[in-house]
Amino acid sequence: MIVSGGQTGVDRSALDAAIAAGHAHGGWCPRGRRAEDGVIPEKYRLVETPFSRYAVRTAWNVRDSDATLVLTSGLVAGGTKLTVECAQRYGRLCLIVDLCGETDAGTVAEWIWAHGIGVLNVAGPRESERPGIGENARRFVAEIIDRDRWRTPAGS
């Protein structure tokens, strides 16, 4: 399952890739389904927190996942940095991939497989902070799903 907070950019693009592949998706979003472009569409199976603050849904998505994949382009800052800090606080695995550099979806798929990750939180900058990151993230997550490594290891 892929989860995110539904913000524009990386969050929503990861959910789009999951939906296109018929993959389970979900996650927490702020009360009122708040995002920078207005209300998060209902097609995303997100549950509202009782709070409108983005930080709450960020923490809850990290807490309720096996691991977090951070997709960025350049420096990790703002809400993306908070996501990494939450992963450290909750003792969750966190992998940071810079989409501007050399990226290998196969390596990420192997990381998912090796750690038996069943629920993956995908996070990163919103579209207004890094224009174009949404499409790059959607393609990258779709490629990870296509690697046929997205399954629970035998015996888990």
Coordinates of C-alpha atoms in Angstrom, one line a residue:
M1 CA 0.0 0.0 0.0
I2 CA 1.2 3.5 -0.8
V3 CA 0.1 6.3 1.5
S4 CA 0.7 10.1 1.5
G5 CA -0.9 13.3 2.7
G6 CA -2.5 14.2 -0.6
Q7 CA -0.7 17.5 -1.1
T8 CA 0.2 18.6 -4.7
G9 CA 3.5 17.5 -6.0
V10 CA 5.1 14.3 -4.7
D11 CA 2.2 13.2 -2.4
R12 CA -0.6 13.3 -4.9
S13 CA 1.6 11.9 -7.7
A14 CA 2.5 8.9 -5.7
L15 CA -1.2 8.3 -5.1
D16 CA -1.9 8.8 -8.8
A17 CA 0.7 6.1 -9.7
A18 CA -0.8 3.7 -7.2
I19 CA -4.4 4.3 -8.6
A20 CA -3.2 3.9 -12.2
A21 CA -1.6 0.5 -11.3
G22 CA -4.6 -0.7 -9.4
H23 CA -2.4 -0.6 -6.2
A24 CA -3.9 0.0 -2.8
H25 CA -3.5 3.6 -1.5
G26 CA -4.5 5.7 1.4
G27 CA -3.2 7.9 4.2
W28 CA -4.0 10.8 6.4
C29 CA -4.8 14.3 5.2
P30 CA -5.7 17.5 7.1
R31 CA -9.2 18.2 8.3
G32 CA -11.2 19.7 5.4
R33 CA -9.0 17.7 3.0
R34 CA -6.9 20.9 2.8
A35 CA -4.1 21.3 0.2
E36 CA -2.4 24.2 -1.5
D37 CA -4.8 24.0 -4.5
G38 CA -7.9 23.8 -2.4
V39 CA -9.7 20.6 -1.4
I40 CA -8.1 17.2 -2.1
P41 CA -10.4 15.3 -4.5
E42 CA -12.5 12.5 -3.1
K43 CA -10.9 9.9 -5.5
Y44 CA -8.0 9.8 -3.1
R45 CA -8.8 7.4 -0.3
L46 CA -7.5 9.6 2.5
V47 CA -8.8 9.9 6.0
E48 CA -9.0 13.4 7.6
T49 CA -7.2 14.0 10.9
P50 CA -9.2 16.1 13.4
F51 CA -6.7 18.9 12.8
S52 CA -6.2 21.3 9.8
R53 CA -2.4 21.5 10.4
Y54 CA -0.2 19.7 7.8
A55 CA 2.3 18.6 10.4
V56 CA -0.3 16.3 12.0
R57 CA -1.0 14.3 8.8
T58 CA 2.8 14.2 8.1
A59 CA 3.5 12.7 11.5
W60 CA 0.5 10.3 11.3
N61 CA 1.5 9.0 7.9
V62 CA 5.0 8.3 9.0
R63 CA 3.8 6.7 12.2
D64 CA 1.4 4.4 10.5
S65 CA 3.7 3.2 7.7
D66 CA 6.5 0.7 7.7
A67 CA 8.9 3.1 5.9
T68 CA 9.0 6.5 4.2
L69 CA 10.3 7.2 0.7
V70 CA 11.2 10.9 0.3
L71 CA 11.4 12.0 -3.3
T72 CA 13.0 15.4 -3.8
S73 CA 14.9 17.6 -6.2
G74 CA 17.7 19.4 -4.4
L75 CA 17.8 20.2 -0.7
V76 CA 15.3 18.6 1.8
A77 CA 13.5 21.5 3.5
G78 CA 10.2 22.6 5.0
G79 CA 7.5 19.9 5.3
T80 CA 9.8 17.4 3.6
K81 CA 12.4 17.9 6.3
L82 CA 9.7 17.4 8.9
T83 CA 8.9 14.1 7.3
V84 CA 12.5 12.9 7.7
E85 CA 12.5 14.1 11.3
C86 CA 9.3 12.2 12.0
A87 CA 10.8 9.0 10.6
Q88 CA 13.7 9.4 12.9
R89 CA 11.4 10.1 15.9
Y90 CA 9.3 7.1 15.2
G91 CA 12.2 4.8 14.3
R92 CA 10.9 4.2 10.8
L93 CA 13.1 3.5 7.8
C94 CA 13.5 6.5 5.5
L95 CA 15.1 6.6 2.1
I96 CA 15.7 9.9 0.4
V97 CA 16.0 9.9 -3.4
D98 CA 16.9 13.1 -5.3
L99 CA 15.1 13.0 -8.6
C100 CA 17.6 15.5 -10.1
G101 CA 20.4 13.0 -9.7
E102 CA 20.9 9.4 -10.9
T103 CA 17.8 7.6 -9.9
D104 CA 17.1 3.8 -10.0
A105 CA 13.7 2.6 -9.3
G106 CA 15.1 -1.0 -9.2
T107 CA 17.2 0.0 -6.2
V108 CA 14.2 1.4 -4.4
A109 CA 12.1 -1.7 -5.2
E110 CA 14.9 -3.9 -3.8
W111 CA 15.0 -1.7 -0.7
I112 CA 11.2 -2.3 -0.3
W113 CA 11.6 -6.0 -0.8
A114 CA 14.6 -6.4 1.5
H115 CA 12.9 -4.7 4.4
G116 CA 9.5 -6.3 3.9
I117 CA 7.8 -3.0 3.6
G118 CA 4.0 -3.4 3.2
V119 CA 2.9 0.2 3.8
L120 CA 5.1 2.8 2.2
N121 CA 4.6 6.5 2.9
V122 CA 5.8 8.6 -0.1
A123 CA 6.5 12.3 0.6
G124 CA 8.3 15.2 -0.8
P125 CA 7.9 18.8 -1.9
R126 CA 4.6 20.3 -3.1
E127 CA 4.3 21.4 -6.7
S128 CA 4.6 25.1 -6.0
E129 CA 8.0 24.6 -4.2
R130 CA 9.5 22.5 -7.0
P131 CA 7.5 22.9 -10.3
G132 CA 7.5 19.6 -12.3
I133 CA 8.3 17.4 -9.3
G134 CA 4.9 15.9 -9.4
E135 CA 5.2 14.4 -12.9
N136 CA 8.8 13.2 -12.1
A137 CA 7.6 11.5 -8.9
R138 CA 4.6 9.9 -10.6
R139 CA 6.8 8.3 -13.3
F140 CA 9.3 7.1 -10.6
V141 CA 6.7 5.6 -8.3
A142 CA 5.0 3.9 -11.3
E143 CA 8.4 2.4 -12.3
I144 CA 8.9 1.1 -8.7
I145 CA 5.5 -0.5 -8.8
D146 CA 6.2 -2.0 -12.2
R147 CA 9.3 -3.7 -10.9
D148 CA 7.1 -6.5 -9.5
R149 CA 9.0 -6.4 -6.2
W150 CA 6.0 -4.8 -4.4
R151 CA 4.9 -7.8 -2.4
T152 CA 5.4 -9.1 1.1
P153 CA 8.4 -11.5 1.3
A154 CA 7.4 -15.2 1.8
G155 CA 7.0 -16.1 5.5
S156 CA 6.3 -12.6 6.7

